[in-house]
XYZ file of C-alpha atoms in Angstrom:
643
model
C 8.208 -39.641 36.530
C 5.849 -41.929 38.373
C 2.110 -41.809 37.874
C -0.728 -42.629 40.279
C -4.449 -42.817 39.593
C -6.681 -41.610 42.418
C -10.064 -43.350 42.412
C -13.056 -43.502 44.674
C -16.763 -42.846 45.121
C -18.291 -39.388 44.959
C -17.777 -37.247 48.059
C -14.824 -39.316 49.236
C -12.446 -36.361 48.873
C -10.301 -37.482 45.915
C -9.713 -33.963 44.612
C -8.808 -32.741 48.097
C -6.357 -35.606 48.387
C -4.645 -34.874 45.068
C -4.309 -31.193 45.920
C -2.862 -32.007 49.324
C -0.332 -34.455 47.870
C 0.703 -31.986 45.162
C 1.157 -29.158 47.674
C 3.418 -31.064 50.073
C 6.611 -29.666 48.519
C 5.585 -28.141 45.200
C 4.271 -24.597 45.470
C 3.213 -24.521 41.824
C 1.748 -27.855 40.714
C 0.342 -27.842 37.169
C -3.079 -29.258 36.359
C -5.028 -30.101 33.218
C -8.723 -31.054 33.209
C -10.059 -33.092 30.304
C -13.663 -34.125 30.820
C -13.934 -36.531 33.736
C -10.158 -36.759 34.253
C -7.836 -34.210 35.867
C -4.059 -34.551 35.487
C -1.803 -32.897 38.083
C 1.990 -32.773 37.812
C 4.043 -32.051 40.918
C 7.387 -32.696 42.577
C 8.203 -34.548 45.803
C 11.660 -35.145 47.263
C 13.366 -34.417 43.955
C 11.126 -36.694 41.890
C 8.407 -35.878 39.350
C 4.915 -37.246 39.889
C 1.653 -37.180 37.982
C -1.713 -37.800 39.646
C -4.785 -38.718 37.584
C -7.977 -37.763 39.408
C -10.979 -39.624 37.991
C -14.468 -38.225 38.631
C -16.393 -40.176 41.242
C -19.811 -40.705 39.644
C -20.974 -44.336 39.535
C -20.715 -44.529 35.752
C -17.092 -43.356 35.859
C -16.206 -46.427 37.920
C -17.112 -48.433 34.821
C -14.552 -46.320 32.930
C -11.870 -46.681 35.608
C -9.804 -49.140 33.613
C -8.873 -46.419 31.102
C -7.458 -44.172 33.839
C -5.382 -47.102 35.098
C -3.726 -47.522 31.690
C -1.131 -44.924 32.696
C -0.821 -45.788 36.380
C 2.104 -47.271 38.265
C -0.162 -47.517 41.296
C -3.735 -46.726 42.294
C -4.896 -44.851 45.385
C -8.432 -45.719 46.419
C -9.961 -42.925 48.490
C -12.852 -44.077 50.701
C -15.139 -42.642 53.334
C -14.638 -43.516 57.041
C -17.885 -45.506 57.169
C -18.147 -49.316 56.953
C -21.662 -48.978 55.533
C -20.263 -47.139 52.489
C -17.632 -49.762 51.670
C -19.916 -51.211 48.991
C -19.611 -47.916 47.086
C -15.914 -48.690 46.639
C -16.658 -52.151 45.210
C -16.653 -51.062 41.507
C -13.328 -49.274 41.998
C -11.775 -52.294 43.716
C -13.048 -54.397 40.840
C -11.343 -52.122 38.289
C -8.106 -52.131 40.297
C -8.121 -55.909 40.560
C -8.831 -56.372 36.853
C -5.930 -54.053 35.977
C -3.635 -55.972 38.339
C -2.143 -52.674 39.499
C -0.517 -52.126 42.930
C -2.970 -50.275 45.145
C -3.137 -48.198 48.313
C -6.258 -47.369 50.301
C -6.625 -43.983 51.969
C -9.446 -43.701 54.488
C -10.178 -40.000 54.170
C -12.008 -37.554 56.427
C -11.038 -39.340 59.599
C -11.936 -36.138 61.442
C -15.546 -37.315 60.993
C -15.442 -41.120 61.403
C -18.659 -43.113 61.350
C -17.254 -46.457 62.415
C -14.226 -48.353 63.619
C -11.244 -48.551 61.299
C -11.029 -52.332 61.605
C -14.678 -52.555 60.482
C -13.921 -50.370 57.447
C -11.029 -52.646 56.471
C -13.166 -55.746 56.984
C -15.964 -54.301 54.846
C -13.540 -53.435 52.030
C -11.966 -56.893 52.210
C -15.310 -58.362 51.119
C -14.781 -56.934 47.611
C -11.196 -57.855 46.794
C -9.196 -61.047 46.551
C -6.055 -59.249 47.769
C -5.386 -58.905 51.468
C -6.254 -55.463 52.835
C -3.848 -54.651 55.670
C -4.035 -51.769 58.118
C -0.731 -49.910 58.304
C -1.882 -47.320 60.845
C -4.277 -47.157 63.765
C -5.903 -43.939 65.002
C -5.111 -42.082 68.236
C -8.326 -40.927 69.874
C -8.914 -38.246 72.490
C -12.368 -37.348 73.707
C -14.016 -39.222 70.867
C -11.934 -37.352 68.260
C -9.103 -38.772 66.143
C -6.042 -36.616 66.787
C -3.271 -38.727 65.256
C -2.122 -42.121 64.095
C 0.419 -44.803 64.961
C 2.524 -46.378 62.219
C 2.413 -50.135 62.765
C 5.787 -50.878 61.163
C 7.919 -48.215 62.833
C 5.702 -48.129 65.970
C 5.918 -44.353 66.005
C 3.020 -42.159 67.061
C 2.197 -38.978 65.188
C -0.118 -36.186 66.284
C -1.987 -34.277 63.604
C -1.496 -30.537 63.245
C -3.906 -28.388 61.270
C -2.487 -27.708 57.798
C 1.006 -28.867 58.818
C 3.024 -32.097 58.924
C 2.205 -34.323 61.895
C 4.306 -34.136 65.070
C 6.160 -37.119 66.480
C 4.885 -37.863 70.019
C 5.205 -40.591 72.602
C 2.979 -43.630 72.226
C -0.145 -43.148 74.396
C -0.159 -45.700 77.219
C -3.789 -46.621 76.699
C -3.057 -47.467 73.056
C -0.160 -49.857 73.585
C -2.239 -53.038 73.827
C -4.278 -52.146 70.771
C -1.115 -51.249 68.860
C 0.548 -54.576 69.718
C -2.565 -56.452 68.638
C -2.866 -54.547 65.339
C 0.851 -54.889 64.603
C 0.769 -58.623 65.248
C -2.141 -58.920 62.840
C -0.257 -56.898 60.195
C 2.888 -59.011 60.543
C 0.852 -62.191 60.352
C -0.639 -61.080 57.035
C 2.785 -60.048 55.739
C 4.300 -63.382 56.754
C 1.783 -65.192 54.531
C 3.881 -64.008 51.577
C 7.368 -64.033 53.132
C 8.887 -67.230 54.550
C 11.796 -65.452 56.272
C 9.419 -63.214 58.193
C 7.306 -66.235 59.108
C 10.358 -67.967 60.596
C 11.228 -64.892 62.657
C 7.710 -64.698 64.036
C 7.665 -68.413 64.865
C 10.972 -68.026 66.710
C 9.549 -64.973 68.490
C 12.182 -62.615 67.063
C 11.379 -58.939 66.601
C 11.840 -58.045 62.897
C 13.804 -54.888 62.113
C 11.746 -51.961 60.878
C 13.960 -51.547 57.806
C 13.426 -55.158 56.810
C 9.678 -54.801 57.314
C 9.515 -51.737 55.067
C 11.346 -53.682 52.367
C 8.926 -56.598 52.720
C 6.024 -54.148 52.556
C 7.435 -52.637 49.357
C 7.833 -56.021 47.710
C 4.413 -57.317 48.730
C 2.661 -54.124 47.608
C 4.386 -54.158 44.225
C 3.585 -57.853 43.793
C -0.068 -57.031 44.625
C -0.105 -59.494 47.522
C -1.487 -56.878 49.907
C -3.269 -53.528 49.763
C -1.932 -51.246 52.517
C -4.436 -48.918 54.189
C -3.609 -45.459 55.534
C -5.640 -42.912 57.505
C -6.022 -39.152 57.357
C -8.029 -36.087 56.433
C -6.898 -34.446 53.207
C -8.733 -31.185 53.870
C -6.641 -30.712 57.063
C -3.402 -32.124 55.527
C -3.554 -34.950 58.074
C -1.846 -38.220 57.123
C -0.870 -36.924 53.689
C 2.897 -36.990 54.141
C 2.836 -40.595 55.394
C 0.809 -41.685 52.373
C 3.121 -39.869 49.967
C 6.217 -41.421 51.525
C 4.630 -44.861 51.182
C 3.915 -44.149 47.521
C 7.494 -43.008 46.960
C 8.937 -46.112 48.585
C 6.462 -48.765 47.449
C 4.963 -47.711 44.079
C 6.850 -49.308 41.148
C 8.301 -47.424 38.201
C 7.043 -47.436 34.613
C 8.656 -50.820 33.837
C 5.847 -52.548 35.763
C 3.276 -50.796 33.547
C 5.046 -52.023 30.422
C 4.775 -55.577 31.743
C 1.065 -55.207 32.452
C 0.359 -53.828 28.964
C 2.437 -56.647 27.443
C 3.153 -55.101 24.026
C 6.574 -55.661 22.499
C 8.509 -52.484 21.637
C 5.797 -50.280 23.197
C 6.692 -46.593 23.045
C 3.597 -44.989 24.608
C 0.049 -45.615 25.754
C -2.928 -43.372 24.971
C -5.145 -43.390 28.044
C -7.504 -40.456 27.459
C -8.514 -38.065 24.680
C -10.596 -34.969 24.187
C -11.743 -32.902 21.214
C -10.832 -29.263 21.814
C -11.943 -26.266 19.822
C -9.234 -24.932 17.499
C -6.912 -27.813 18.455
C -8.821 -30.894 17.367
C -8.111 -34.261 18.959
C -5.797 -34.088 21.964
C -4.558 -37.467 23.207
C -3.058 -37.905 26.675
C 0.048 -40.084 26.406
C 2.406 -41.750 28.814
C 5.809 -42.520 27.384
C 6.914 -46.139 27.819
C 10.130 -45.756 25.833
C 12.616 -43.030 24.994
C 11.536 -42.398 21.393
C 8.470 -40.226 22.035
C 9.402 -36.917 20.454
C 8.025 -34.527 17.913
C 8.388 -35.841 14.359
C 9.301 -39.378 15.456
C 7.275 -42.351 14.250
C 4.497 -43.285 16.674
C 1.481 -45.365 15.804
C 2.499 -45.569 12.157
C 2.968 -41.852 11.423
C 4.965 -38.865 12.562
C 4.130 -37.458 15.983
C 2.819 -33.891 15.907
C 3.170 -31.403 18.726
C 3.598 -32.266 22.392
C 2.245 -30.160 25.251
C 3.069 -30.591 28.918
C 0.394 -30.810 31.587
C -0.993 -27.368 32.322
C -0.721 -26.109 28.753
C 3.008 -25.448 28.826
C 4.697 -26.151 25.498
C 6.988 -29.114 25.902
C 10.542 -29.510 24.747
C 9.381 -31.631 21.847
C 9.767 -34.958 23.618
C 8.723 -37.030 26.618
C 11.189 -38.870 28.812
C 10.458 -42.450 29.831
C 7.462 -42.439 32.172
C 6.487 -38.818 31.486
C 2.926 -37.764 30.719
C 2.051 -35.269 27.995
C -0.612 -34.296 25.475
C -0.251 -34.891 21.760
C -1.837 -32.539 19.209
C -2.068 -32.776 15.437
C -1.530 -36.533 15.502
C -4.695 -37.996 13.989
C -3.271 -41.531 13.982
C -3.307 -41.600 17.783
C -6.349 -42.590 19.829
C -7.187 -43.279 23.437
C -7.290 -46.944 24.367
C -4.234 -47.861 22.283
C -0.661 -48.897 22.996
C 1.673 -47.420 20.389
C 4.813 -48.821 18.873
C 6.700 -46.886 16.225
C 4.746 -48.500 13.425
C 1.433 -49.658 14.902
C -1.368 -49.019 17.358
C -2.379 -52.043 19.447
C -5.686 -52.239 21.365
C -5.232 -52.128 25.129
C -6.045 -55.209 27.268
C -9.672 -55.901 28.146
C -9.311 -54.351 31.600
C -8.518 -50.967 30.022
C -11.666 -50.831 27.876
C -14.302 -50.312 30.549
C -17.764 -51.827 30.741
C -20.055 -51.966 27.687
C -22.110 -48.745 27.418
C -25.701 -49.251 28.540
C -27.505 -45.940 27.927
C -28.866 -45.583 24.371
C -29.795 -42.245 22.805
C -31.009 -41.195 19.363
C -29.264 -37.961 18.395
C -30.767 -35.565 15.850
C -29.689 -32.023 14.944
C -31.845 -29.186 16.230
C -31.496 -27.587 12.777
C -31.643 -29.613 9.564
C -28.724 -27.650 8.130
C -26.466 -29.297 10.747
C -27.101 -32.867 9.594
C -23.709 -33.295 7.917
C -21.856 -31.417 10.676
C -23.458 -33.621 13.326
C -22.398 -36.792 11.549
C -18.805 -35.568 11.332
C -18.796 -34.380 14.962
C -20.108 -37.692 16.305
C -17.493 -39.595 14.320
C -14.742 -37.429 15.825
C -16.110 -37.908 19.348
C -16.311 -41.679 18.870
C -12.657 -41.653 17.783
C -11.624 -39.750 20.885
C -13.791 -41.594 23.416
C -13.596 -45.404 23.388
C -16.196 -45.509 26.176
C -19.028 -44.648 23.770
C -20.187 -46.426 20.635
C -21.757 -44.873 17.556
C -24.251 -46.655 15.344
C -27.405 -46.112 13.335
C -30.953 -46.838 14.378
C -32.529 -49.319 11.956
C -36.010 -47.874 12.219
C -35.299 -44.146 11.870
C -31.843 -43.983 10.319
C -30.774 -41.482 12.992
C -27.437 -41.634 14.806
C -27.546 -43.986 17.794
C -25.164 -43.295 20.673
C -24.513 -45.729 23.503
C -22.995 -44.169 26.604
C -21.973 -45.122 30.123
C -24.605 -43.005 31.863
C -26.322 -39.654 32.246
C -23.147 -37.768 33.244
C -21.339 -39.194 30.247
C -24.247 -38.077 28.062
C -23.995 -34.532 29.422
C -20.287 -34.420 28.599
C -20.898 -35.530 25.021
C -23.716 -33.026 24.469
C -21.615 -30.225 25.958
C -18.758 -31.094 23.610
C -21.096 -31.076 20.593
C -22.327 -27.598 21.524
C -19.063 -26.006 22.662
C -16.439 -27.647 20.456
C -18.439 -28.272 17.291
C -21.210 -25.665 17.517
C -23.940 -28.255 16.887
C -27.169 -28.169 18.873
C -28.931 -31.512 19.132
C -31.975 -33.164 20.600
C -31.885 -36.624 22.110
C -34.532 -39.270 22.584
C -34.804 -42.837 23.773
C -34.873 -45.283 20.826
C -37.976 -47.396 20.424
C -37.616 -51.175 20.533
C -37.804 -52.914 17.162
C -41.337 -54.288 17.330
C -42.481 -56.814 14.737
C -45.770 -58.485 13.961
C -46.899 -61.883 12.746
C -50.157 -63.762 12.138
C -52.025 -66.200 14.324
C -54.094 -68.212 11.834
C -53.781 -69.490 8.239
C -55.694 -67.794 5.480
C -56.240 -68.351 1.755
C -56.364 -65.325 -0.511
C -57.041 -64.779 -4.201
C -56.067 -61.586 -5.954
C -56.332 -60.534 -9.588
C -54.379 -57.539 -10.836
C -55.803 -56.107 -14.070
C -55.056 -52.725 -15.605
C -55.701 -51.507 -19.154
C -54.527 -48.097 -20.321
C -54.119 -48.465 -24.082
C -51.555 -50.714 -25.632
C -50.216 -53.581 -23.563
C -51.997 -53.835 -20.201
C -51.195 -55.503 -16.896
C -52.605 -58.859 -15.850
C -51.720 -61.280 -13.084
C -53.859 -63.672 -11.079
C -52.575 -65.417 -7.941
C -54.035 -67.699 -5.286
C -51.969 -67.966 -2.111
C -52.055 -69.471 1.362
C -50.475 -67.627 4.287
C -49.624 -69.682 7.386
C -48.034 -68.769 10.745
C -44.453 -69.982 11.149
C -42.358 -70.956 14.132
C -40.953 -68.152 16.247
C -37.668 -66.974 14.817
C -38.229 -68.744 11.491
C -38.642 -65.521 9.521
C -40.241 -65.467 6.050
C -40.561 -68.600 3.928
C -41.912 -68.857 0.365
C -43.110 -71.965 -1.425
C -45.053 -72.779 -4.579
C -47.168 -75.770 -5.637
C -48.367 -74.453 -8.992
C -49.242 -77.161 -11.524
C -49.760 -77.141 -15.233
C -47.994 -73.873 -15.887
C -50.867 -71.751 -14.602
C -48.180 -69.268 -13.517
C -45.119 -69.447 -15.766
C -41.918 -70.339 -13.934
C -40.263 -67.042 -14.815
C -42.995 -65.073 -12.986
C -42.878 -67.023 -9.690
C -39.830 -65.099 -8.338
C -41.772 -61.881 -8.984
C -44.625 -63.156 -6.790
C -42.102 -63.886 -4.019
C -40.575 -60.425 -4.402
C -44.012 -58.826 -4.097
C -44.782 -60.913 -1.005
C -41.566 -59.709 0.643
C -42.479 -56.101 -0.126
C -45.819 -56.559 1.640
C -44.018 -57.581 4.832
C -42.327 -54.184 5.229
C -45.401 -52.872 7.012
C -48.226 -54.993 8.379
C -51.735 -54.093 9.548
C -50.376 -52.996 12.958
C -47.744 -50.766 11.358
C -44.636 -52.919 11.917
C -42.549 -55.295 9.787
C -44.015 -58.794 9.537
C -42.110 -62.017 10.227
C -42.484 -65.716 11.016
C -44.878 -66.822 8.292
C -44.956 -68.921 5.131
C -46.528 -67.781 1.857
C -47.413 -70.557 -0.569
C -48.389 -69.834 -4.189
C -51.093 -72.393 -5.013
C -52.480 -71.362 -8.384
C -52.968 -68.471 -10.755
C -53.518 -67.303 -14.296
C -51.548 -65.340 -16.811
C -52.102 -63.577 -20.129
C -49.843 -64.149 -23.080
C -49.574 -60.415 -23.826
C -50.462 -58.431 -20.700
C -48.662 -60.475 -18.019
C -45.261 -59.271 -16.808
C -42.864 -59.417 -13.856
C -44.266 -56.123 -12.619
C -47.858 -57.356 -12.778
C -47.109 -60.547 -10.825
C -45.020 -58.630 -8.254
C -47.951 -56.276 -7.722
C -50.412 -59.173 -7.455
C -48.187 -60.965 -4.919
C -47.815 -57.817 -2.808
C -51.533 -57.009 -2.745
C -52.559 -60.609 -2.079
C -50.287 -60.848 0.952
C -51.402 -57.455 2.274
C -55.054 -58.440 2.140
C -54.283 -61.822 3.711
C -52.363 -60.310 6.621
C -55.307 -58.190 7.702
C -57.528 -61.296 7.852
C -55.035 -63.694 9.475
C -55.177 -62.407 13.059
C -52.205 -60.028 13.244
C -50.219 -60.244 16.487
C -47.667 -57.766 17.846
C -44.237 -59.120 18.809
C -41.892 -57.439 21.271
C -38.134 -58.105 21.532
C -36.971 -59.821 24.705
C -33.403 -59.367 25.857
C -31.234 -61.543 28.011
C -29.732 -59.348 30.711
C -26.651 -60.125 32.792
C -26.453 -57.800 35.792
C -23.092 -57.541 37.572
C -24.072 -56.621 41.111
C -22.488 -56.610 44.585
C -23.831 -59.616 46.467
C -25.500 -57.481 49.142
C -27.903 -56.173 46.511
C -28.724 -59.457 44.767
C -31.898 -59.937 46.782
C -33.265 -56.604 45.597
C -32.890 -57.702 41.965
C -35.818 -60.136 42.165
C -38.427 -57.506 42.994
C -36.866 -55.032 40.564
C -37.030 -57.493 37.649
C -40.600 -58.428 38.554
C -41.618 -54.758 38.602
C -40.179 -54.406 35.094
C -42.277 -57.373 33.866
C -39.216 -59.541 33.451
C -38.392 -63.153 34.194
C -35.695 -64.077 36.698
C -33.366 -66.823 35.455
C -31.162 -66.998 38.555
C -27.776 -65.811 39.700
C -24.279 -67.144 40.353
C -21.230 -65.939 42.190
C -18.949 -64.006 39.886
C -15.906 -66.304 39.571
C -13.580 -63.391 38.816
C -14.671 -60.830 41.429
C -15.036 -61.407 45.134
C -18.271 -60.092 46.625
C -20.065 -59.890 43.265
C -22.872 -61.881 41.655
C -23.996 -62.218 38.056
C -27.786 -61.941 38.067
C -29.532 -63.226 34.923
C -32.982 -62.306 33.659
C -35.141 -61.873 30.578
C -36.602 -58.403 30.069
C -38.642 -56.655 27.378
C -36.399 -54.336 25.383
C -38.925 -51.560 25.980
C -37.929 -51.288 29.669
C -34.154 -51.014 29.191
C -34.217 -47.290 29.969
C -36.193 -48.016 33.149
C -33.694 -50.766 33.993
C -30.790 -48.289 33.905
C -32.566 -45.975 36.343
C -33.949 -48.722 38.596
C -30.583 -50.458 38.783
C -28.832 -47.241 39.779
C -31.396 -46.616 42.503
C -31.441 -50.169 43.862
C -27.650 -50.543 44.063
C -26.467 -46.957 44.664
C -24.993 -46.984 41.190
C -22.604 -49.863 41.848
C -24.119 -52.421 39.449
C -23.939 -52.531 35.659
C -25.516 -54.729 33.029
C -25.000 -56.279 29.607
C -27.804 -57.160 27.185
C -28.193 -59.252 24.088
C -31.251 -60.092 22.016
C -32.853 -63.391 23.006
C -36.204 -63.827 21.247
C -39.534 -62.249 20.294
C -42.751 -62.897 22.145
C -46.374 -61.894 21.616
C -48.130 -58.917 23.198
C -51.913 -58.850 23.402
C -54.698 -56.587 24.610
C -54.490 -52.959 25.579
C -50.715 -52.804 25.631
C -50.531 -53.983 22.017
C -53.197 -51.446 21.013
C -51.346 -48.642 22.776
C -48.039 -49.457 21.106
C -49.662 -49.673 17.684
C -51.490 -46.347 18.114
C -48.378 -44.564 19.392
C -46.383 -45.880 16.464
C -49.027 -44.768 13.972
C -49.180 -41.327 15.593
C -45.388 -40.952 15.486
C -45.291 -42.024 11.848
C -47.998 -39.511 10.960
């Protein structure tokens, strides 16, 4: 079995294309939908094929590497419009990172919005591999009615819902065909010295030899061949499928790309299903994948074929199936008999950018929610599960809104847990702006031994990022040495919540003097005195609110880099600059500093400004002060939420 992954932007017709390919010879293809991925198994010319159809939303492009973990080749489906080529940029990026042989299919050529050569040129801007046109369209009356194959120089006329008909080359197309073919051969000769010599000597290469060169150059990822058609009308489908059959490599190429010794299978997708538990989609890389055999360090449970049909208990080399009752298996892993190895970086997708606090709608579901989220995190490597420091609630990070909807639907349908989600608040802190001296005496008498502690302290602002420092300059034993750590402990307790309602940082507390009582003094008394002294000092020392600032790296197609400046400014950020992405043609890395409070707005603004093509990474950089009305608003909202 050979496996292809069909990728592309929304509305490019990927699902139509997969259905058309599967229906060429197989009257009963079998399909299996698991979240954002649909698997279709079909036959063509006596061979088994599996097509993985990945949903086309922008966030799924950032997850495209996972769908390529099982692919021998990728088919990028694009719209017939040069202006929309940028929408394919994230998919080309994923294909290039995976180093997988690729084919481009310009779909819906019954409604073209530009010249084919312009579409190819626009796509070339986003890949380091050479995009070559293998067909040119035949036009009549402004409509595309067929295509000419540039290697065989045969003309084919489209027929509605049927294979194309071989026709004579239109006279008015001969010059254009010769020009396009010469351009194709020139590109092919860049990677084949024998072909270059033939062209220099003005010899006409044989079609058979050219097809063999095309196969080799496609498999070596030197070129990306481009085909034309309209999947909804079955136009151009057979030509594409024949190219896949001749030029797509077998599973041995995938084993080389994964580069794991003794690999038996790769887990490329998983889903939690009611009554079945975790179901992991596998592609067999060796011949030992069978029920009961060792895989990933334990015995393999049941195996199900695509479409829900019970398998024969094993997968042949290259076959795709679904494992059940095998808890040791996960998506995003390459399995040997005794171990599970993480997949290469290109198969892990982009870091999730959308953060959500998840709480159960009913308190009785607290434990069930925790267990359900843990199971989902096991099955889906594209999300991360953590805990919010401020609230203690579960913190999910996801790829986008569509990904969030999938997770919430799974919680409700597969686990029966209703939840509410909210955007996590940034971790605000506060500090002081001026030094202050404070004296506090703690005295309490309630019969028997009482409580007595007297402390004099100085509280000073510290450098940003310094945190809390404690010092003492007590002389003459006014505060016994064994009580000084208690004063420090009390001071630390006072920093848990400052006058503005947030944890306090970046200050130094110095114990200057004090008094003690031989009977009534204790660790508890001095801890209490230290805590109360610092609390009273903080209120008098000019409290200042601090907001976290994040360093943001935005990976963006170069055509949108200019729009980033105004977007960052609107979000009250600071532009640091941008550079060409050294690893991806047509992309920039745009750097900025942004308040953590606008990260949710950044996700939405970035999607709008770049049509969903860009993505970003963040890391904490520093804290900076907030003054005036904004600080008052944040403090009041926090106090109201706490109440």
